[in-house]
Amino acid sequence: MLIWFLISFFVSSVRLELPSCFTINVAYDLGHSIASKSTTGPFDCQEWCQMVRRCSHFAFNYGTGTCFLRQGDRQEAKTGYVSGPKYCPSVGVENKAKPICKGNLCIEGGAEPHEGNVIVDGKPVCDDNWGLEDAAVVCRQLGFPGVVSATVESAFGTVSAEYSMDKVRCYGNETTLSDCYHKKLDACYGNEGAGVVCATKSVGLLPNCFKEDEICLAGGNSPGSGNVYIGGYPVCHNGWDFPDANVVCRSLGYIGATDFTIKSFFGLSDNYFKLSNVDCRGDEHNLSECPKYHSVGDCDANTVAGVYCTPFVGSLGLGNQNEGAVIGLSIAVALLLFILCSIVFYIQRGRGELKIKSLRLPTNMMNNRTGTVENLVGQDFNQIYSSASNA
């Protein structure tokens, strides 16, 4: 009894030296430690917790000098212990923004109002199977125009180990998060809170872009450039290359693609993905005809595929967007000049042949007479001589 009294007295004496996030005479998840070792005090114990990914809380026993790492914050009164979270909130940074709530749903802990851990009925949501479709439902329910990313592992601060939902699986079109499939029972700890980062402005797709298999471009500085959307959903850039971009551009009426882009070159998306690893040959009429994956777990607002298209002749009437038309017109003019030159050449050649024939005509007529000049003269002389003899 004397030993425990001394421990309690010692712990009480150092209370004023501990930060407010440390709790005296409380142990977290007693009997379920990740690891334990001897440390010099609670501060060293917390530093060790910060180096272990699975650790969310620590508990230091002053009596034995043992540090216990925990994966939850279920509290139990225990004399001689000092416990705390993996990280203490930074004044003026963490929890800067007020929680944003609608009905039983809130997001809290973020530095900005559009981000935070997800809270339902006052309890966090576990991050098991948490993805962009789930986050999109949360953002829509809270009134935001879209979603940027889904976060896991209590990205906006350690949460309570008492969860309201686990293994949430949404299709993305649900009205509320509670409409999605989920489990009430959980096996989660304080560092497994699900979170969201919501979009603050819409990409601005036109209504017709949400038709099935309809391809649209968004974010570019011309109608022929931008991030690629199909049916209103961004296309993930995994495996994206020139043949894929060619199919997109030709399906929109352009000659083809001059270049392709990745990493959301034309701005962040505001929706979840349905296509990834598109692998076109290049002769397809639409992306829907190309081989592709529907597994999009590693895609987010920063991984949208994009294109630069070469305009079709007359499809765009301004400036340097008519590069394709100029090329086509140049080829046509060159072909026409070649034909004209060929016609002139053959006309000139025909005239030359007629002139040569006309020059040869008198010679041919003379060649029709028999004998040489000498023979002709001799014949005339013989005729004269014969006439004289007869006389």
Coordinates of C-alpha atoms in Angstrom, one line a residue:
M1 CA 0.0 0.0 0.0
L2 CA 2.8 2.3 0.8
I3 CA 4.4 1.8 -2.6
W4 CA 1.1 2.6 -4.5
F5 CA 0.6 5.7 -2.2
L6 CA 4.1 6.9 -3.2
I7 CA 3.4 6.3 -6.9
S8 CA 0.1 8.2 -6.7
F9 CA 1.7 11.1 -4.9
F10 CA 4.5 11.2 -7.5
V11 CA 2.1 11.1 -10.4
S12 CA 0.0 13.9 -8.8
S13 CA 3.1 16.0 -8.3
V14 CA 4.0 15.9 -12.0
R15 CA 0.4 16.6 -13.2
L16 CA 1.2 20.3 -13.8
E17 CA 4.2 19.4 -16.0
L18 CA 2.2 17.2 -18.4
P19 CA 0.4 18.5 -21.4
S20 CA -3.4 18.6 -21.3
C21 CA -3.8 15.7 -23.7
F22 CA -2.2 13.3 -21.1
T23 CA -4.5 11.6 -18.7
I24 CA -3.5 10.7 -15.1
N25 CA -4.5 7.4 -13.5
V26 CA -6.0 6.0 -16.7
A27 CA -4.9 3.2 -18.9
Y28 CA -6.1 2.6 -22.5
D29 CA -7.1 -0.8 -23.8
L30 CA -5.7 -2.6 -20.7
G31 CA -4.3 -6.0 -21.6
H32 CA -4.3 -5.4 -25.4
S33 CA -1.0 -3.7 -26.0
I34 CA 0.8 -3.8 -29.4
A35 CA 4.2 -3.8 -27.7
S36 CA 5.8 -2.8 -24.5
K37 CA 9.3 -1.8 -23.2
S38 CA 10.9 0.3 -20.5
T39 CA 11.2 4.0 -21.1
T40 CA 12.3 7.0 -19.0
G41 CA 8.8 8.5 -18.9
P42 CA 5.6 9.3 -20.7
F43 CA 7.2 11.6 -23.2
D44 CA 9.6 8.9 -24.4
C45 CA 6.6 6.5 -24.4
Q46 CA 4.7 8.9 -26.7
E47 CA 7.7 9.3 -29.0
W48 CA 7.9 5.5 -29.4
C49 CA 4.2 5.4 -30.2
Q50 CA 4.7 7.9 -33.0
M51 CA 7.3 5.6 -34.6
V52 CA 4.9 2.7 -34.7
R53 CA 2.2 2.9 -37.4
R54 CA -0.4 0.8 -35.6
C55 CA -0.1 2.7 -32.3
S56 CA -2.9 5.2 -31.6
H57 CA -2.4 5.7 -27.8
F58 CA 0.2 4.9 -25.1
A59 CA 0.0 4.1 -21.4
F60 CA 3.1 4.6 -19.2
N61 CA 3.3 2.8 -15.8
Y62 CA 5.3 4.8 -13.3
G63 CA 5.6 1.9 -11.0
T64 CA 7.5 -0.3 -13.4
G65 CA 8.7 2.3 -15.9
T66 CA 7.0 0.3 -18.7
C67 CA 5.5 1.9 -21.8
F68 CA 2.6 0.1 -23.4
L69 CA 1.5 0.9 -26.9
R70 CA -2.2 0.7 -27.6
Q71 CA -4.5 0.6 -30.7
G72 CA -7.5 2.2 -29.1
D73 CA -8.7 4.6 -26.4
R74 CA -11.0 2.5 -24.3
Q75 CA -10.3 3.9 -20.9
E76 CA -10.0 2.1 -17.6
A77 CA -9.1 3.7 -14.3
K78 CA -5.6 2.5 -13.2
T79 CA -3.5 4.1 -10.5
G80 CA 0.0 4.9 -11.4
Y81 CA -0.6 5.2 -15.2
V82 CA -0.2 8.2 -17.5
S83 CA -1.8 7.8 -20.9
G84 CA -2.2 9.9 -24.0
P85 CA -2.8 9.9 -27.8
K86 CA -0.1 9.4 -30.4
Y87 CA -0.1 13.1 -31.2
C88 CA -1.4 15.9 -29.0
P89 CA -3.5 18.5 -30.9
S90 CA -1.5 21.5 -32.1
V91 CA -3.1 24.8 -30.9
G92 CA -4.5 26.8 -33.8
V93 CA -3.9 24.1 -36.3
E94 CA -5.7 20.9 -35.6
N95 CA -9.5 21.3 -35.0
K96 CA -9.2 24.8 -36.5
A97 CA -12.4 24.5 -38.4
K98 CA -15.8 24.0 -36.7
P99 CA -17.5 20.7 -37.4
I100 CA -19.8 20.7 -40.4
C101 CA -23.0 18.8 -39.7
K102 CA -26.3 17.8 -41.4
G103 CA -28.6 15.6 -39.6
N104 CA -26.7 12.8 -37.8
L105 CA -23.6 13.3 -40.1
C106 CA -20.6 15.5 -39.3
I107 CA -17.0 16.0 -40.4
E108 CA -14.6 17.4 -37.9
G109 CA -10.9 17.8 -37.1
G110 CA -9.8 19.3 -40.4
A111 CA -8.0 22.6 -40.8
E112 CA -10.7 23.7 -43.4
P113 CA -14.5 23.3 -43.2
H114 CA -14.6 21.0 -46.3
E115 CA -12.4 18.2 -44.7
G116 CA -12.4 16.1 -41.6
N117 CA -13.0 12.7 -40.0
V118 CA -16.6 11.4 -40.6
I119 CA -18.8 11.2 -37.5
V120 CA -22.3 9.5 -37.5
D121 CA -24.5 9.8 -34.5
G122 CA -21.6 11.3 -32.5
K123 CA -19.3 8.3 -33.2
P124 CA -16.6 7.9 -35.9
V125 CA -16.9 5.7 -38.9
C126 CA -14.2 3.0 -39.3
D127 CA -12.0 3.1 -42.4
D128 CA -12.4 -0.6 -43.4
N129 CA -13.2 -0.7 -47.1
W130 CA -13.5 3.1 -47.1
G131 CA -13.3 4.6 -50.6
L132 CA -14.1 7.5 -52.9
E133 CA -17.7 6.3 -53.5
D134 CA -18.4 6.4 -49.8
A135 CA -16.7 9.8 -49.4
A136 CA -18.8 11.2 -52.4
V137 CA -22.0 10.3 -50.5
V138 CA -20.8 12.1 -47.4
C139 CA -19.8 15.3 -49.3
R140 CA -23.1 15.3 -51.2
Q141 CA -25.1 14.8 -48.0
L142 CA -23.3 17.8 -46.5
G143 CA -24.1 20.0 -49.5
F144 CA -20.7 20.1 -51.2
P145 CA -20.5 20.0 -55.0
G146 CA -18.2 17.0 -55.1
V147 CA -15.4 14.9 -53.5
V148 CA -11.7 15.2 -53.8
S149 CA -10.4 12.3 -51.7
A150 CA -11.3 9.7 -49.1
T151 CA -8.9 9.5 -46.1
V152 CA -8.1 6.6 -43.7
E153 CA -6.2 6.0 -40.5
S154 CA -7.7 9.0 -38.7
A155 CA -6.0 11.5 -41.0
F156 CA -7.6 14.5 -39.1
G157 CA -6.8 13.4 -35.6
T158 CA -7.3 10.3 -33.4
V159 CA -10.9 9.4 -32.9
S160 CA -12.8 7.5 -30.3
A161 CA -12.5 3.7 -30.4
E162 CA -16.3 3.4 -30.2
Y163 CA -17.5 3.4 -33.8
S164 CA -21.0 3.8 -35.3
M165 CA -20.3 2.1 -38.7
D166 CA -17.8 -0.3 -40.1
K167 CA -17.2 -1.8 -43.6
V168 CA -19.2 0.8 -45.3
R169 CA -19.8 0.1 -49.0
C170 CA -21.7 2.7 -51.1
Y171 CA -22.5 2.7 -54.8
G172 CA -22.0 6.4 -54.8
N173 CA -25.5 7.5 -55.7
E174 CA -27.1 7.1 -52.2
T175 CA -28.8 10.1 -50.6
T176 CA -27.2 9.5 -47.1
L177 CA -24.4 7.5 -45.7
S178 CA -26.8 5.5 -43.6
D179 CA -28.4 4.2 -46.8
C180 CA -25.2 2.4 -47.7
Y181 CA -24.4 -1.1 -46.7
H182 CA -22.5 -1.2 -43.4
K183 CA -22.0 -3.1 -40.2
K184 CA -22.7 -1.9 -36.7
L185 CA -20.2 -4.1 -35.0
D186 CA -16.6 -3.2 -35.4
A187 CA -13.1 -4.4 -34.7
C188 CA -11.5 -0.9 -35.1
Y189 CA -9.3 1.3 -32.9
G190 CA -8.7 5.0 -32.5
N191 CA -6.4 5.3 -35.5
E192 CA -8.8 3.8 -38.0
G193 CA -11.2 6.8 -38.5
A194 CA -12.6 7.4 -42.0
G195 CA -12.4 10.9 -43.4
V196 CA -13.1 13.0 -46.5
V197 CA -11.9 16.0 -48.4
C198 CA -14.8 17.5 -50.2
A199 CA -14.7 19.7 -53.4
T200 CA -15.5 23.4 -53.0
K201 CA -16.4 24.0 -56.6
S202 CA -17.8 21.9 -59.4
V203 CA -16.0 20.9 -62.6
G204 CA -19.0 22.2 -64.5
L205 CA -19.9 19.4 -66.8
L206 CA -23.0 20.0 -69.0
P207 CA -26.1 17.9 -68.4
N208 CA -25.7 15.8 -71.5
C209 CA -22.2 14.6 -70.2
F210 CA -24.0 12.4 -67.7
K211 CA -25.6 10.2 -70.3
E212 CA -24.2 6.7 -70.4
D213 CA -20.9 6.4 -72.4
E214 CA -21.0 10.1 -73.2
I215 CA -17.5 11.5 -73.5
C216 CA -16.8 15.1 -72.4
L217 CA -13.7 17.2 -71.8
A218 CA -13.4 19.6 -68.9
G219 CA -10.8 22.1 -67.6
G220 CA -9.0 22.8 -70.9
N221 CA -8.4 26.2 -72.5
S222 CA -10.1 25.1 -75.8
P223 CA -13.0 22.8 -76.7
G224 CA -10.4 20.2 -77.9
S225 CA -8.5 19.8 -74.7
G226 CA -9.2 18.8 -71.1
N227 CA -9.6 16.0 -68.6
V228 CA -11.6 13.1 -69.9
Y229 CA -15.0 12.2 -68.4
I230 CA -17.3 9.4 -69.5
G231 CA -20.9 9.3 -68.4
G232 CA -20.0 12.2 -65.9
Y233 CA -17.2 10.2 -64.2
P234 CA -13.5 10.9 -64.6
V235 CA -11.2 8.4 -66.3
C236 CA -8.3 7.3 -64.2
H237 CA -4.8 7.8 -65.8
N238 CA -3.5 4.4 -65.0
G239 CA -2.2 2.9 -68.3
W240 CA -3.3 6.0 -70.2
D241 CA -1.4 6.6 -73.5
F242 CA -1.7 7.9 -77.1
P243 CA -4.0 5.3 -78.6
D244 CA -6.5 5.9 -75.8
A245 CA -6.4 9.7 -76.4
N246 CA -6.8 9.1 -80.2
V247 CA -10.1 7.2 -79.6
V248 CA -11.4 10.0 -77.3
C249 CA -10.6 12.7 -79.9
R250 CA -12.0 10.9 -82.9
S251 CA -15.2 10.1 -80.9
L252 CA -15.6 13.8 -80.4
G253 CA -15.2 14.6 -84.1
Y254 CA -11.5 15.5 -84.2
I255 CA -8.9 14.2 -86.6
G256 CA -7.0 12.6 -83.6
A257 CA -4.9 13.5 -80.6
T258 CA -1.8 15.6 -80.6
D259 CA -0.9 14.6 -77.0
F260 CA -2.2 13.0 -73.9
T261 CA -1.9 14.1 -70.2
I262 CA -2.0 12.5 -66.8
K263 CA -2.1 13.6 -63.1
S264 CA -5.2 15.8 -63.6
F265 CA -3.3 18.2 -65.8
F266 CA -6.4 20.3 -66.4
G267 CA -7.5 20.4 -62.7
L268 CA -8.9 18.2 -59.9
S269 CA -12.0 16.1 -60.5
D270 CA -15.1 16.3 -58.3
N271 CA -16.5 12.7 -58.6
Y272 CA -15.5 9.1 -58.1
F273 CA -14.1 6.9 -60.8
K274 CA -15.5 4.0 -62.8
L275 CA -12.8 3.3 -65.3
S276 CA -9.1 2.6 -65.0
N277 CA -6.3 1.0 -67.1
V278 CA -8.0 1.8 -70.4
D279 CA -6.1 -0.1 -73.1
C280 CA -7.3 0.9 -76.6
R281 CA -5.8 -0.3 -79.9
G282 CA -6.6 3.0 -81.4
D283 CA -9.2 2.1 -84.0
E284 CA -12.2 1.9 -81.6
H285 CA -15.1 4.3 -81.9
N286 CA -15.6 5.0 -78.2
L287 CA -13.8 4.3 -74.9
S288 CA -16.6 1.9 -74.0
E289 CA -15.3 -0.5 -76.7
C290 CA -11.7 -0.6 -75.2
P291 CA -10.5 -3.1 -72.7
K292 CA -10.5 -1.5 -69.2
Y293 CA -10.6 -2.2 -65.5
H294 CA -13.4 -1.2 -63.1
S295 CA -11.1 -1.5 -60.1
V296 CA -10.3 2.1 -59.2
G297 CA -9.2 1.9 -55.6
D298 CA -6.0 3.8 -56.1
C299 CA -7.6 6.6 -58.1
D300 CA -8.4 10.1 -56.7
A301 CA -8.9 13.7 -57.8
N302 CA -5.2 13.9 -58.8
T303 CA -5.2 11.0 -61.2
V304 CA -7.5 12.0 -64.1
A305 CA -6.5 11.3 -67.7
G306 CA -6.6 14.1 -70.3
V307 CA -6.1 14.9 -74.0
Y308 CA -5.1 17.5 -76.6
C309 CA -7.1 17.0 -79.8
T310 CA -6.3 18.1 -83.4
P311 CA -9.4 19.8 -84.8
F312 CA -11.4 18.4 -87.7
V313 CA -11.5 20.7 -90.8
G314 CA -14.1 23.4 -90.1
S315 CA -15.0 22.0 -86.7
L316 CA -13.3 24.9 -84.9
G317 CA -13.2 28.3 -86.7
L318 CA -10.6 30.2 -84.8
G319 CA -6.9 30.8 -84.7
N320 CA -4.3 28.1 -84.4
Q321 CA -6.9 25.5 -83.7
N322 CA -7.1 24.9 -87.5
E323 CA -3.7 23.2 -87.7
G324 CA -5.3 20.0 -89.0
A325 CA -7.3 21.9 -91.6
V326 CA -4.2 23.7 -92.8
I327 CA -2.4 20.5 -93.2
G328 CA -5.2 18.9 -95.2
L329 CA -5.6 22.0 -97.4
S330 CA -1.9 22.1 -98.1
I331 CA -1.9 18.5 -99.3
A332 CA -4.9 19.2 -101.6
V333 CA -3.3 22.2 -103.1
A334 CA 0.0 20.3 -103.7
L335 CA -1.9 17.5 -105.4
L336 CA -3.8 20.0 -107.6
L337 CA -0.6 21.7 -108.7
F338 CA 0.9 18.3 -109.6
I339 CA -2.1 17.5 -111.8
L340 CA -1.9 20.9 -113.5
C341 CA 1.8 20.5 -114.2
S342 CA 1.3 17.1 -115.6
I343 CA -1.5 18.4 -118.0
V344 CA 0.7 21.2 -119.2
F345 CA 3.7 18.9 -119.8
Y346 CA 1.6 16.5 -121.9
I347 CA 0.1 19.4 -123.9
Q348 CA 3.6 20.8 -124.6
R349 CA 4.9 17.4 -125.6
G350 CA 2.0 16.9 -128.0
R351 CA 2.6 20.3 -129.7
G352 CA 6.3 19.4 -130.2
E353 CA 5.5 16.2 -131.9
L354 CA 3.1 18.0 -134.4
K355 CA 5.8 20.5 -135.3
I356 CA 8.3 17.8 -136.0
K357 CA 5.9 16.0 -138.3
S358 CA 5.2 19.2 -140.2
L359 CA 8.9 19.8 -140.8
R360 CA 9.4 16.4 -142.1
L361 CA 6.5 16.5 -144.7
P362 CA 8.5 18.1 -147.8
T363 CA 11.4 15.7 -147.3
N364 CA 9.0 12.8 -147.5
M365 CA 7.4 14.2 -150.6
M366 CA 10.8 14.5 -152.3
N367 CA 11.7 11.0 -151.2
N368 CA 8.8 9.7 -153.3
R369 CA 10.8 10.6 -156.5
T370 CA 13.3 7.9 -157.7
G371 CA 17.0 8.5 -158.4
T372 CA 19.6 11.0 -157.2
V373 CA 20.3 14.5 -158.5
E374 CA 23.1 13.3 -160.7
N375 CA 20.8 10.6 -162.2
L376 CA 18.1 13.2 -162.9
V377 CA 20.6 15.6 -164.6
G378 CA 22.0 12.6 -166.6
Q379 CA 18.6 11.6 -167.8
D380 CA 17.8 15.2 -169.0
F381 CA 21.2 15.3 -170.9
N382 CA 20.6 12.0 -172.6
Q383 CA 17.2 13.2 -173.7
I384 CA 18.7 16.3 -175.3
Y385 CA 21.5 14.3 -177.0
S386 CA 19.0 11.9 -178.4
S387 CA 16.9 14.6 -179.8
A388 CA 19.9 16.2 -181.6
S389 CA 20.9 12.9 -183.2
N390 CA 17.5 12.3 -184.6
A391 CA 17.6 15.7 -186.2

